[in-house]
Amino acid sequence: MDEFNNRVTLLKEGSESKGPVIYWMSRDQRVHDNYALLYTQKLAQERNRPFGVVFNLVTDFLNASFRQYDFMVKGLEELEKELRVYNIPFFLLTGEPAEELFRFIESRHISILVTDFDPLRVKRKWKKEVGNRIQIPFHEVDAHNIIPCRYVSGKQEYAAHTLRPKIHKHLPEFLTEFPDLKKLKNTEAFSSDPVDWKSVHREINVDEKIGKVDWIKPGEYSAHQTLKEFLEEKFENYAADRNDPVKDAQSDLSPYLHFGQISAQRAALEVKKSGGNPESEIAFLEELIVRRELSDNFCFYNNCYDSINGFPEWAKVSLQHHKNDKREHTYTLGQFEKAETHEDLWNAAQKELNATGKMHGYMRMYWAKKILEWTKTPGEALSTAIYLNDKYELDGRDPNGYTGCAWSIGGVHDRPWAEREIFGKIRYMNRNGAKRKFDIASYIQKHDG
DNA sequence: ATCGGCTCGCGCAA
DNA sequence: TGCGCGAAGCCGAT
């Protein structure tokens, strides 16, 4: 029994050689507070072997845009430097994961492979393909969730209220300080050459039209700075203002959390240490822990997390029942993307997304609900919302995004509401609700002025 | 400003 | 088997 208990899953048994232990980093792109890296170090030290980190860059990952690659790759550049401080070798591979990992493991005589947990299909497929080709033991560590996804629940949870008690039950055991990453002695036996980042940038094959943004700096260091500033400057009013898209009240941590440049557990620990406004603490930890980890639960246990087949039965039946309802407005993907609807509030949200790579949380719900209202079918609505989310959001392709779209359009984790046109029993949202909550005119002015 | 009804099903108490 | 209650709401009544 140690701190890795229940965080580690043996994906594949195998026979160890005598070579180095390697952490195939994927979702958790950080040096500090990373249980996958700490576990790799532990395995290596117990066996008195060297260890290192490998990252495989897929150059056209699910249509990622330049904005997202730039954020990730700059984070990796910083990661390489920070690993060097600890004398931990870092290797960057590019190409098909199964092929690249297999070749790397063979040529370097790797003895054990460790990776991090990710509920998304494409990551699970890569792991399966890698596992099929290697003969060494293959471990997976949930370094992303505070309570490991596989451990907190063995099934798809119905709603936040069914997962919440399970999380809270385990928090005293899991929400604890991290063990230290130990600095290694410099060793010639297992070392890496510096990565040629210029050539990496040339290899990336992405949509350059979605440019980088300058309001947020990528990397682990900036992630910690952002957390610090949030606690110092915004935390007091977080509970009161977080749902007001005109106020700058949110933590802005989601891009960092998505790429694993900061650990949610670190954020939770710092919030508790700071002892700020108790209402803000409750509200923030609810979003940071319960809702985030509910998203991982949904994507891990529901293979249809990005299709209408993943919706609950009552929602599927109800949407089906209303599929022929007359739509007053319908728009094509291109019209949505260019923010060319009849409604200035919706257009402002899309423009916020296009320009900044981050739409406010309240507006993400409103935005997706209107896409349902203004497309021909719920299936088209869902794929439109996911396409735009994944293309423009800095935290695109995150379980949070898929789950948010499924909540808005498909009633996932929600309850049925009074039946109405198009929506059926799916919770409705409209401009009046937004008007009650915040100053619509200033939001529109801010993003569409 | 605030309240109840809307509507389904999970999970716990009994 | 019954019952309370739920990820961010809407609407009409008071």
GROMACS .gro file of C-alpha atoms (C1' of nucleotides) in nm:
model
  477
    1MET     CA    1   0.000   0.000   0.000
    2ASP     CA    2   0.134   0.341  -0.096
    3GLU     CA    3   0.015   0.659  -0.264
    4PHE     CA    4   0.003   0.479  -0.601
    5ASN     CA    5  -0.244   0.224  -0.475
    6ASN     CA    6  -0.562   0.240  -0.685
    7ARG     CA    7  -0.409   0.491  -0.925
    8VAL     CA    8  -0.230   0.229  -1.132
    9THR     CA    9  -0.377  -0.023  -1.376
   10LEU     CA   10  -0.172  -0.297  -1.539
   11LEU     CA   11  -0.276  -0.269  -1.904
   12LYS     CA   12  -0.060  -0.561  -2.011
   13GLU     CA   13   0.157  -0.813  -1.839
   14GLY     CA   14   0.501  -0.882  -1.980
   15SER     CA   15   0.855  -0.980  -1.903
   16GLU     CA   16   1.098  -0.712  -1.796
   17SER     CA   17   1.432  -0.671  -1.955
   18LYS     CA   18   1.712  -0.495  -1.765
   19GLY     CA   19   1.682  -0.164  -1.950
   20PRO     CA   20   1.545   0.178  -1.855
   21VAL     CA   21   1.186   0.246  -1.745
   22ILE     CA   22   0.998   0.492  -1.964
   23TYR     CA   23   0.697   0.718  -1.912
   24TRP     CA   24   0.503   0.767  -2.234
   25MET     CA   25   0.356   1.106  -2.150
   26SER     CA   26   0.037   1.199  -2.326
   27ARG     CA   27  -0.236   1.374  -2.131
   28ASP     CA   28  -0.041   1.499  -1.833
   29GLN     CA   29   0.222   1.728  -1.980
   30ARG     CA   30   0.398   1.847  -1.665
   31VAL     CA   31   0.700   1.772  -1.449
   32HIS     CA   32   0.553   1.849  -1.107
   33ASP     CA   33   0.261   1.686  -0.929
   34ASN     CA   34   0.246   1.408  -1.185
   35TYR     CA   35   0.174   1.061  -1.045
   36ALA     CA   36   0.262   0.891  -1.373
   37LEU     CA   37   0.612   1.041  -1.364
   38LEU     CA   38   0.646   0.972  -0.990
   39TYR     CA   39   0.541   0.613  -1.041
   40THR     CA   40   0.793   0.571  -1.323
   41GLN     CA   41   1.064   0.706  -1.094
   42LYS     CA   42   0.959   0.467  -0.819
   43LEU     CA   43   0.970   0.162  -1.050
   44ALA     CA   44   1.314   0.266  -1.176
   45GLN     CA   45   1.460   0.329  -0.833
   46GLU     CA   46   1.333   0.001  -0.690
   47ARG     CA   47   1.521  -0.174  -0.971
   48ASN     CA   48   1.818   0.060  -0.974
   49ARG     CA   49   1.762   0.150  -1.339
   50PRO     CA   50   1.755   0.480  -1.530
   51PHE     CA   51   1.426   0.624  -1.650
   52GLY     CA   52   1.302   0.891  -1.885
   53VAL     CA   53   1.004   1.054  -2.052
   54VAL     CA   54   0.891   1.011  -2.412
   55PHE     CA   55   0.625   1.216  -2.589
   56ASN     CA   56   0.486   1.112  -2.924
   57LEU     CA   57   0.362   1.405  -3.129
   58VAL     CA   58   0.088   1.315  -3.374
   59THR     CA   59   0.114   1.581  -3.640
   60ASP     CA   60  -0.252   1.588  -3.746
   61PHE     CA   61  -0.437   1.496  -3.428
   62LEU     CA   62  -0.816   1.504  -3.477
   63ASN     CA   63  -0.796   1.823  -3.682
   64ALA     CA   64  -0.628   2.020  -3.407
   65SER     CA   65  -0.562   2.381  -3.504
   66PHE     CA   66  -0.238   2.580  -3.493
   67ARG     CA   67  -0.371   2.763  -3.186
   68GLN     CA   68  -0.385   2.440  -2.988
   69TYR     CA   69  -0.060   2.291  -3.119
   70ASP     CA   70   0.126   2.610  -3.044
   71PHE     CA   71   0.000   2.606  -2.685
   72MET     CA   72   0.093   2.241  -2.641
   73VAL     CA   73   0.432   2.247  -2.813
   74LYS     CA   74   0.548   2.555  -2.622
   75GLY     CA   75   0.446   2.375  -2.305
   76LEU     CA   76   0.656   2.076  -2.413
   77GLU     CA   77   0.959   2.296  -2.483
   78GLU     CA   78   0.939   2.423  -2.127
   79LEU     CA   79   0.886   2.069  -2.001
   80GLU     CA   80   1.206   1.949  -2.165
   81LYS     CA   81   1.403   2.224  -1.989
   82GLU     CA   82   1.247   2.151  -1.651
   83LEU     CA   83   1.313   1.778  -1.685
   84ARG     CA   84   1.676   1.860  -1.756
   85VAL     CA   85   1.697   2.035  -1.417
   86TYR     CA   86   1.619   1.693  -1.268
   87ASN     CA   87   1.851   1.515  -1.514
   88ILE     CA   88   1.556   1.324  -1.657
   89PRO     CA   89   1.599   1.249  -2.031
   90PHE     CA   90   1.321   1.361  -2.265
   91PHE     CA   91   1.258   1.212  -2.608
   92LEU     CA   92   1.022   1.354  -2.868
   93LEU     CA   93   0.889   1.119  -3.132
   94THR     CA   94   0.667   1.217  -3.425
   95GLY     CA   95   0.431   0.992  -3.619
   96GLU     CA   96   0.206   0.694  -3.555
   97PRO     CA   97   0.220   0.610  -3.182
   98ALA     CA   98   0.225   0.230  -3.215
   99GLU     CA   99   0.506   0.230  -3.469
  100GLU     CA  100   0.714   0.501  -3.301
  101LEU     CA  101   0.677   0.365  -2.947
  102PHE     CA  102   0.756   0.012  -3.060
  103ARG     CA  103   1.073   0.123  -3.239
  104PHE     CA  104   1.181   0.335  -2.944
  105ILE     CA  105   1.124   0.054  -2.693
  106GLU     CA  106   1.314  -0.195  -2.907
  107SER     CA  107   1.611   0.026  -2.984
  108ARG     CA  108   1.654   0.150  -2.627
  109HIS     CA  109   1.589  -0.188  -2.463
  110ILE     CA  110   1.315  -0.040  -2.245
  111SER     CA  111   1.212  -0.267  -1.954
  112ILE     CA  112   0.877  -0.124  -1.843
  113LEU     CA  113   0.634   0.117  -2.011
  114VAL     CA  114   0.419   0.355  -1.806
  115THR     CA  115   0.156   0.592  -1.946
  116ASP     CA  116  -0.115   0.825  -1.818
  117PHE     CA  117  -0.491   0.771  -1.813
  118ASP     CA  118  -0.721   0.918  -2.078
  119PRO     CA  119  -1.086   0.817  -2.138
  120LEU     CA  120  -1.100   0.922  -2.505
  121ARG     CA  121  -1.132   0.655  -2.775
  122VAL     CA  122  -0.832   0.762  -2.981
  123LYS     CA  123  -0.597   0.741  -2.682
  124ARG     CA  124  -0.733   0.402  -2.582
  125LYS     CA  125  -0.683   0.281  -2.936
  126TRP     CA  126  -0.319   0.394  -2.935
  127LYS     CA  127  -0.257   0.215  -2.606
  128LYS     CA  128  -0.414  -0.101  -2.740
  129GLU     CA  129  -0.200  -0.089  -3.055
  130VAL     CA  130   0.116  -0.024  -2.858
  131GLY     CA  131   0.025  -0.302  -2.614
  132ASN     CA  132  -0.023  -0.545  -2.901
  133ARG     CA  133   0.331  -0.492  -3.022
  134ILE     CA  134   0.537  -0.494  -2.703
  135GLN     CA  135   0.643  -0.775  -2.471
  136ILE     CA  136   0.726  -0.567  -2.161
  137PRO     CA  137   0.488  -0.476  -1.875
  138PHE     CA  138   0.263  -0.177  -1.954
  139HIS     CA  139   0.117   0.030  -1.669
  140GLU     CA  140  -0.135   0.314  -1.677
  141VAL     CA  141  -0.150   0.577  -1.403
  142ASP     CA  142  -0.447   0.809  -1.357
  143ALA     CA  143  -0.252   1.130  -1.309
  144HIS     CA  144  -0.539   1.353  -1.417
  145ASN     CA  145  -0.819   1.282  -1.172
  146ILE     CA  146  -0.792   1.333  -0.799
  147ILE     CA  147  -0.995   1.020  -0.736
  148PRO     CA  148  -0.890   0.783  -1.015
  149CYS     CA  149  -1.163   0.736  -1.275
  150ARG     CA  150  -1.159   0.356  -1.272
  151TYR     CA  151  -1.155   0.350  -0.892
  152VAL     CA  152  -1.424   0.602  -0.798
  153SER     CA  153  -1.692   0.421  -0.999
  154GLY     CA  154  -1.712   0.110  -1.213
  155LYS     CA  155  -1.999   0.232  -1.429
  156GLN     CA  156  -2.141   0.533  -1.609
  157GLU     CA  157  -2.287   0.765  -1.346
  158TYR     CA  158  -2.634   0.898  -1.402
  159ALA     CA  159  -2.569   1.251  -1.284
  160ALA     CA  160  -2.347   1.467  -1.067
  161HIS     CA  161  -2.552   1.375  -0.762
  162THR     CA  162  -2.470   1.005  -0.800
  163LEU     CA  163  -2.094   1.064  -0.843
  164ARG     CA  164  -2.057   1.341  -0.583
  165PRO     CA  165  -2.091   1.124  -0.270
  166LYS     CA  166  -1.845   0.871  -0.412
  167ILE     CA  167  -1.589   1.144  -0.472
  168HIS     CA  168  -1.635   1.305  -0.133
  169LYS     CA  169  -1.603   0.971   0.041
  170HIS     CA  170  -1.253   0.923  -0.104
  171LEU     CA  171  -1.123   1.281  -0.091
  172PRO     CA  172  -0.950   1.253   0.250
  173GLU     CA  173  -0.749   0.961   0.115
  174PHE     CA  174  -0.660   1.112  -0.224
  175LEU     CA  175  -0.650   1.489  -0.182
  176THR     CA  176  -0.309   1.488  -0.017
  177GLU     CA  177   0.033   1.645  -0.088
  178PHE     CA  178   0.240   1.486  -0.365
  179PRO     CA  179   0.563   1.301  -0.294
  180ASP     CA  180   0.878   1.477  -0.420
  181LEU     CA  181   1.030   1.418  -0.759
  182LYS     CA  182   1.393   1.340  -0.685
  183LYS     CA  183   1.677   1.497  -0.879
  184LEU     CA  184   1.888   1.230  -1.049
  185LYS     CA  185   2.261   1.208  -1.083
  186ASN     CA  186   2.362   1.286  -1.438
  187THR     CA  187   2.415   0.960  -1.620
  188GLU     CA  188   2.569   0.887  -1.957
  189ALA     CA  189   2.404   0.546  -1.971
  190PHE     CA  190   2.060   0.680  -2.066
  191SER     CA  191   2.046   1.031  -2.201
  192SER     CA  192   1.864   1.228  -2.467
  193ASP     CA  193   1.977   1.481  -2.726
  194PRO     CA  194   1.812   1.823  -2.716
  195VAL     CA  195   1.495   1.835  -2.924
  196ASP     CA  196   1.514   2.041  -3.243
  197TRP     CA  197   1.195   2.237  -3.183
  198LYS     CA  198   1.228   2.439  -3.504
  199SER     CA  199   1.200   2.126  -3.713
  200VAL     CA  200   0.910   2.008  -3.497
  201HIS     CA  201   0.722   2.326  -3.581
  202ARG     CA  202   0.786   2.261  -3.951
  203GLU     CA  203   0.647   1.908  -3.931
  204ILE     CA  204   0.319   2.008  -3.776
  205ASN     CA  205   0.041   1.982  -4.029
  206VAL     CA  206  -0.242   2.195  -3.895
  207ASP     CA  207  -0.489   2.466  -3.982
  208GLU     CA  208  -0.279   2.784  -3.960
  209LYS     CA  209  -0.587   3.002  -4.004
  210ILE     CA  210  -0.683   2.949  -3.640
  211GLY     CA  211  -0.403   3.161  -3.501
  212LYS     CA  212  -0.248   3.160  -3.160
  213VAL     CA  213  -0.385   3.381  -2.885
  214ASP     CA  214  -0.183   3.614  -2.669
  215TRP     CA  215  -0.396   3.660  -2.355
  216ILE     CA  216  -0.272   3.335  -2.203
  217LYS     CA  217   0.084   3.201  -2.184
  218PRO     CA  218   0.134   2.827  -2.224
  219GLY     CA  219   0.338   2.606  -1.994
  220GLU     CA  220   0.362   2.468  -1.644
  221TYR     CA  221   0.517   2.782  -1.495
  222SER     CA  222   0.243   3.010  -1.631
  223ALA     CA  223  -0.020   2.763  -1.515
  224HIS     CA  224   0.102   2.801  -1.157
  225GLN     CA  225   0.118   3.180  -1.196
  226THR     CA  226  -0.241   3.180  -1.322
  227LEU     CA  227  -0.354   2.976  -1.022
  228LYS     CA  228  -0.171   3.213  -0.787
  229GLU     CA  229  -0.328   3.521  -0.946
  230PHE     CA  230  -0.671   3.361  -0.939
  231LEU     CA  231  -0.640   3.296  -0.566
  232GLU     CA  232  -0.507   3.643  -0.494
  233GLU     CA  233  -0.729   3.849  -0.719
  234LYS     CA  234  -1.047   3.666  -0.815
  235PHE     CA  235  -1.120   3.398  -0.561
  236GLU     CA  236  -1.308   3.614  -0.309
  237ASN     CA  237  -1.585   3.687  -0.561
  238TYR     CA  238  -1.572   3.360  -0.750
  239ALA     CA  239  -1.896   3.220  -0.605
  240ALA     CA  240  -2.090   3.537  -0.678
  241ASP     CA  241  -1.951   3.626  -1.021
  242ARG     CA  242  -1.847   3.304  -1.194
  243ASN     CA  243  -2.165   3.284  -1.403
  244ASP     CA  244  -2.140   3.641  -1.527
  245PRO     CA  245  -1.967   3.637  -1.867
  246VAL     CA  246  -1.903   4.012  -1.851
  247LYS     CA  247  -1.695   3.986  -1.535
  248ASP     CA  248  -1.348   3.836  -1.542
  249ALA     CA  249  -1.423   3.599  -1.255
  250GLN     CA  250  -1.317   3.258  -1.380
  251SER     CA  251  -0.990   3.086  -1.303
  252ASP     CA  252  -0.877   3.054  -1.670
  253LEU     CA  253  -0.718   2.724  -1.573
  254SER     CA  254  -0.906   2.503  -1.819
  255PRO     CA  255  -0.649   2.517  -2.105
  256TYR     CA  256  -0.373   2.425  -1.858
  257LEU     CA  257  -0.583   2.149  -1.705
  258HIS     CA  258  -0.667   2.014  -2.049
  259PHE     CA  259  -0.301   1.971  -2.149
  260GLY     CA  260  -0.209   1.861  -1.799
  261GLN     CA  261   0.020   2.161  -1.757
  262ILE     CA  262  -0.119   2.186  -1.405
  263SER     CA  263  -0.269   1.916  -1.189
  264ALA     CA  264  -0.627   1.957  -1.064
  265GLN     CA  265  -0.507   1.813  -0.736
  266ARG     CA  266  -0.251   2.095  -0.706
  267ALA     CA  267  -0.522   2.354  -0.770
  268ALA     CA  268  -0.748   2.193  -0.508
  269LEU     CA  269  -0.467   2.176  -0.252
  270GLU     CA  270  -0.374   2.543  -0.303
  271VAL     CA  271  -0.738   2.652  -0.276
  272LYS     CA  272  -0.774   2.467   0.055
  273LYS     CA  273  -0.444   2.609   0.184
  274SER     CA  274  -0.537   2.964   0.098
  275GLY     CA  275  -0.847   2.948   0.320
  276GLY     CA  276  -1.045   3.205   0.121
  277ASN     CA  277  -1.418   3.266   0.094
  278PRO     CA  278  -1.584   2.932   0.190
  279GLU     CA  279  -1.861   2.973  -0.066
  280SER     CA  280  -1.604   3.022  -0.342
  281GLU     CA  281  -1.417   2.717  -0.220
  282ILE     CA  282  -1.728   2.500  -0.241
  283ALA     CA  283  -1.822   2.635  -0.585
  284PHE     CA  284  -1.471   2.607  -0.727
  285LEU     CA  285  -1.402   2.256  -0.595
  286GLU     CA  286  -1.741   2.144  -0.729
  287GLU     CA  287  -1.639   2.253  -1.079
  288LEU     CA  288  -1.276   2.150  -1.053
  289ILE     CA  289  -1.339   1.807  -0.907
  290VAL     CA  290  -1.698   1.680  -0.933
  291ARG     CA  291  -1.787   1.814  -1.277
  292ARG     CA  292  -1.447   1.751  -1.433
  293GLU     CA  293  -1.426   1.397  -1.303
  294LEU     CA  294  -1.787   1.334  -1.404
  295SER     CA  295  -1.681   1.415  -1.761
  296ASP     CA  296  -1.406   1.153  -1.748
  297ASN     CA  297  -1.659   0.906  -1.608
  298PHE     CA  298  -1.900   0.977  -1.897
  299CYS     CA  299  -1.640   0.941  -2.172
  300PHE     CA  300  -1.474   0.637  -2.016
  301TYR     CA  301  -1.791   0.435  -1.963
  302ASN     CA  302  -1.997   0.561  -2.257
  303ASN     CA  303  -1.834   0.480  -2.588
  304CYS     CA  304  -2.087   0.706  -2.765
  305TYR     CA  305  -1.981   1.018  -2.574
  306ASP     CA  306  -1.975   1.223  -2.896
  307SER     CA  307  -2.289   1.093  -3.065
  308ILE     CA  308  -2.662   1.107  -2.999
  309ASN     CA  309  -2.650   0.737  -2.912
  310GLY     CA  310  -2.484   0.841  -2.587
  311PHE     CA  311  -2.791   1.038  -2.474
  312PRO     CA  312  -3.015   0.894  -2.201
  313GLU     CA  313  -3.323   0.703  -2.319
  314TRP     CA  314  -3.579   0.968  -2.218
  315ALA     CA  315  -3.385   1.229  -2.420
  316LYS     CA  316  -3.346   1.011  -2.730
  317VAL     CA  317  -3.720   0.933  -2.732
  318SER     CA  318  -3.816   1.293  -2.672
  319LEU     CA  319  -3.585   1.440  -2.939
  320GLN     CA  320  -3.702   1.176  -3.187
  321HIS     CA  321  -4.061   1.273  -3.112
  322HIS     CA  322  -3.984   1.635  -3.203
  323LYS     CA  323  -3.761   1.575  -3.504
  324ASN     CA  324  -4.018   1.709  -3.749
  325ASP     CA  325  -4.102   2.022  -3.551
  326LYS     CA  326  -4.075   2.333  -3.761
  327ARG     CA  327  -3.745   2.519  -3.718
  328GLU     CA  328  -3.792   2.892  -3.755
  329HIS     CA  329  -3.421   2.943  -3.828
  330THR     CA  330  -3.171   2.690  -3.955
  331TYR     CA  331  -2.806   2.759  -4.025
  332THR     CA  332  -2.524   2.571  -4.190
  333LEU     CA  333  -2.197   2.493  -4.015
  334GLY     CA  334  -2.034   2.773  -4.214
  335GLN     CA  335  -2.290   3.029  -4.099
  336PHE     CA  336  -2.245   2.927  -3.736
  337GLU     CA  337  -1.869   2.935  -3.772
  338LYS     CA  338  -1.873   3.288  -3.912
  339ALA     CA  339  -2.118   3.399  -3.640
  340GLU     CA  340  -2.385   3.482  -3.899
  341THR     CA  341  -2.709   3.406  -3.716
  342HIS     CA  342  -2.996   3.646  -3.656
  343GLU     CA  343  -2.910   3.679  -3.287
  344ASP     CA  344  -2.642   3.919  -3.164
  345LEU     CA  345  -2.594   3.742  -2.829
  346TRP     CA  346  -2.518   3.408  -2.992
  347ASN     CA  347  -2.294   3.572  -3.252
  348ALA     CA  348  -2.100   3.747  -2.974
  349ALA     CA  349  -2.035   3.411  -2.805
  350GLN     CA  350  -1.906   3.260  -3.130
  351LYS     CA  351  -1.686   3.565  -3.187
  352GLU     CA  352  -1.550   3.537  -2.833
  353LEU     CA  353  -1.458   3.179  -2.915
  354ASN     CA  354  -1.304   3.258  -3.255
  355ALA     CA  355  -1.096   3.544  -3.120
  356THR     CA  356  -0.983   3.412  -2.781
  357GLY     CA  357  -1.006   3.031  -2.785
  358LYS     CA  358  -1.219   3.039  -2.471
  359MET     CA  359  -1.592   3.094  -2.446
  360HIS     CA  360  -1.734   3.170  -2.102
  361GLY     CA  361  -1.891   2.870  -1.925
  362TYR     CA  362  -2.245   3.005  -1.911
  363MET     CA  363  -2.232   3.104  -2.278
  364ARG     CA  364  -2.107   2.757  -2.377
  365MET     CA  365  -2.439   2.617  -2.258
  366TYR     CA  366  -2.650   2.887  -2.418
  367TRP     CA  367  -2.450   2.856  -2.739
  368ALA     CA  368  -2.499   2.478  -2.767
  369LYS     CA  369  -2.871   2.498  -2.679
  370LYS     CA  370  -2.925   2.744  -2.964
  371ILE     CA  371  -2.737   2.521  -3.208
  372LEU     CA  372  -2.993   2.250  -3.121
  373GLU     CA  373  -3.274   2.498  -3.184
  374TRP     CA  374  -3.131   2.620  -3.515
  375THR     CA  375  -3.024   2.301  -3.693
  376LYS     CA  376  -3.231   2.043  -3.881
  377THR     CA  377  -3.158   1.750  -3.650
  378PRO     CA  378  -3.011   1.692  -3.301
  379GLY     CA  379  -2.737   1.481  -3.460
  380GLU     CA  380  -2.630   1.771  -3.680
  381ALA     CA  381  -2.649   2.003  -3.380
  382LEU     CA  382  -2.418   1.782  -3.175
  383SER     CA  383  -2.162   1.738  -3.449
  384THR     CA  384  -2.167   2.114  -3.522
  385ALA     CA  385  -2.111   2.202  -3.156
  386ILE     CA  386  -1.831   1.948  -3.118
  387TYR     CA  387  -1.665   2.058  -3.443
  388LEU     CA  388  -1.657   2.424  -3.341
  389ASN     CA  389  -1.556   2.344  -2.984
  390ASP     CA  390  -1.270   2.122  -3.094
  391LYS     CA  391  -1.150   2.361  -3.361
  392TYR     CA  392  -1.146   2.687  -3.169
  393GLU     CA  393  -1.134   2.619  -2.795
  394LEU     CA  394  -0.786   2.595  -2.645
  395ASP     CA  395  -0.927   2.307  -2.441
  396GLY     CA  396  -1.095   2.140  -2.742
  397ARG     CA  397  -1.106   1.759  -2.755
  398ASP     CA  398  -1.142   1.737  -2.378
  399PRO     CA  399  -1.393   1.510  -2.202
  400ASN     CA  400  -1.534   1.831  -2.054
  401GLY     CA  401  -1.622   1.955  -2.402
  402TYR     CA  402  -1.792   1.635  -2.516
  403THR     CA  403  -1.984   1.612  -2.190
  404GLY     CA  404  -2.084   1.978  -2.202
  405CYS     CA  405  -2.226   1.939  -2.555
  406ALA     CA  406  -2.405   1.617  -2.452
  407TRP     CA  407  -2.552   1.796  -2.148
  408SER     CA  408  -2.675   2.091  -2.354
  409ILE     CA  409  -2.810   1.902  -2.654
  410GLY     CA  410  -2.880   1.556  -2.515
  411GLY     CA  411  -2.978   1.592  -2.149
  412VAL     CA  412  -2.678   1.391  -2.027
  413HIS     CA  413  -2.647   1.426  -1.646
  414ASP     CA  414  -2.957   1.645  -1.652
  415ARG     CA  415  -3.324   1.580  -1.581
  416PRO     CA  416  -3.621   1.619  -1.814
  417TRP     CA  417  -3.808   1.949  -1.818
  418ALA     CA  418  -4.139   2.075  -1.948
  419GLU     CA  419  -4.185   1.958  -2.304
  420ARG     CA  420  -4.164   2.214  -2.582
  421GLU     CA  421  -4.105   2.241  -2.957
  422ILE     CA  422  -3.776   2.106  -3.097
  423PHE     CA  423  -3.619   2.058  -2.752
  424GLY     CA  424  -3.875   1.808  -2.631
  425LYS     CA  425  -3.790   1.752  -2.266
  426ILE     CA  426  -3.433   1.883  -2.296
  427ARG     CA  427  -3.371   2.180  -2.068
  428TYR     CA  428  -3.440   2.501  -2.255
  429MET     CA  429  -3.241   2.823  -2.228
  430ASN     CA  430  -3.318   3.158  -2.381
  431ARG     CA  431  -3.218   3.519  -2.397
  432ASN     CA  432  -3.451   3.620  -2.113
  433GLY     CA  433  -3.261   3.395  -1.875
  434ALA     CA  434  -2.932   3.548  -1.984
  435LYS     CA  435  -3.079   3.896  -1.942
  436ARG     CA  436  -3.176   3.817  -1.583
  437LYS     CA  437  -2.823   3.708  -1.503
  438PHE     CA  438  -2.596   3.963  -1.664
  439ASP     CA  439  -2.570   4.270  -1.882
  440ILE     CA  440  -2.621   4.127  -2.229
  441ALA     CA  441  -2.544   4.457  -2.401
  442SER     CA  442  -2.195   4.482  -2.251
  443TYR     CA  443  -2.118   4.123  -2.342
  444ILE     CA  444  -2.216   4.190  -2.702
  445GLN     CA  445  -2.024   4.518  -2.699
  446LYS     CA  446  -1.717   4.340  -2.564
  447HIS     CA  447  -1.704   4.072  -2.834
  448ASP     CA  448  -1.899   4.216  -3.122
  449GLY     CA  449  -1.858   4.588  -3.067
  450DA     C1'  450  -3.803   3.892  -0.545
  451DT     C1'  451  -3.971   3.431  -0.475
  452DC     C1'  452  -4.230   3.009  -0.536
  453DG     C1'  453  -4.432   2.595  -0.746
  454DG     C1'  454  -4.490   2.305  -1.138
  455DC     C1'  455  -4.282   2.092  -1.510
  456DT     C1'  456  -4.090   1.544  -1.566
  457DC     C1'  457  -3.788   1.106  -1.518
  458DG     C1'  458  -3.528   0.774  -1.281
  459DC     C1'  459  -3.154   0.666  -0.951
  460DG     C1'  460  -3.049   0.514  -0.513
  461DC     C1'  461  -3.158   0.465  -0.055
  462DA     C1'  462  -3.480   0.359   0.323
  463DA     C1'  463  -3.807   0.055   0.459
  464DT     C1'  464  -4.226  -0.024  -0.305
  465DG     C1'  465  -4.213   0.455  -0.197
  466DC     C1'  466  -3.995   0.879  -0.198
  467DG     C1'  467  -3.659   1.271  -0.224
  468DC     C1'  468  -3.425   1.517  -0.524
  469DG     C1'  469  -3.137   1.658  -0.901
  470DA     C1'  470  -2.488   2.084  -1.356
  471DA     C1'  471  -2.600   2.613  -1.430
  472DG     C1'  472  -3.409   2.689  -1.631
  473DC     C1'  473  -3.856   2.875  -1.783
  474DC     C1'  474  -4.288   3.065  -1.690
  475DG     C1'  475  -4.666   3.245  -1.467
  476DA     C1'  476  -4.862   3.368  -1.024
  477DT     C1'  477  -4.810   3.625  -0.619
   0.00000   0.00000   0.00000
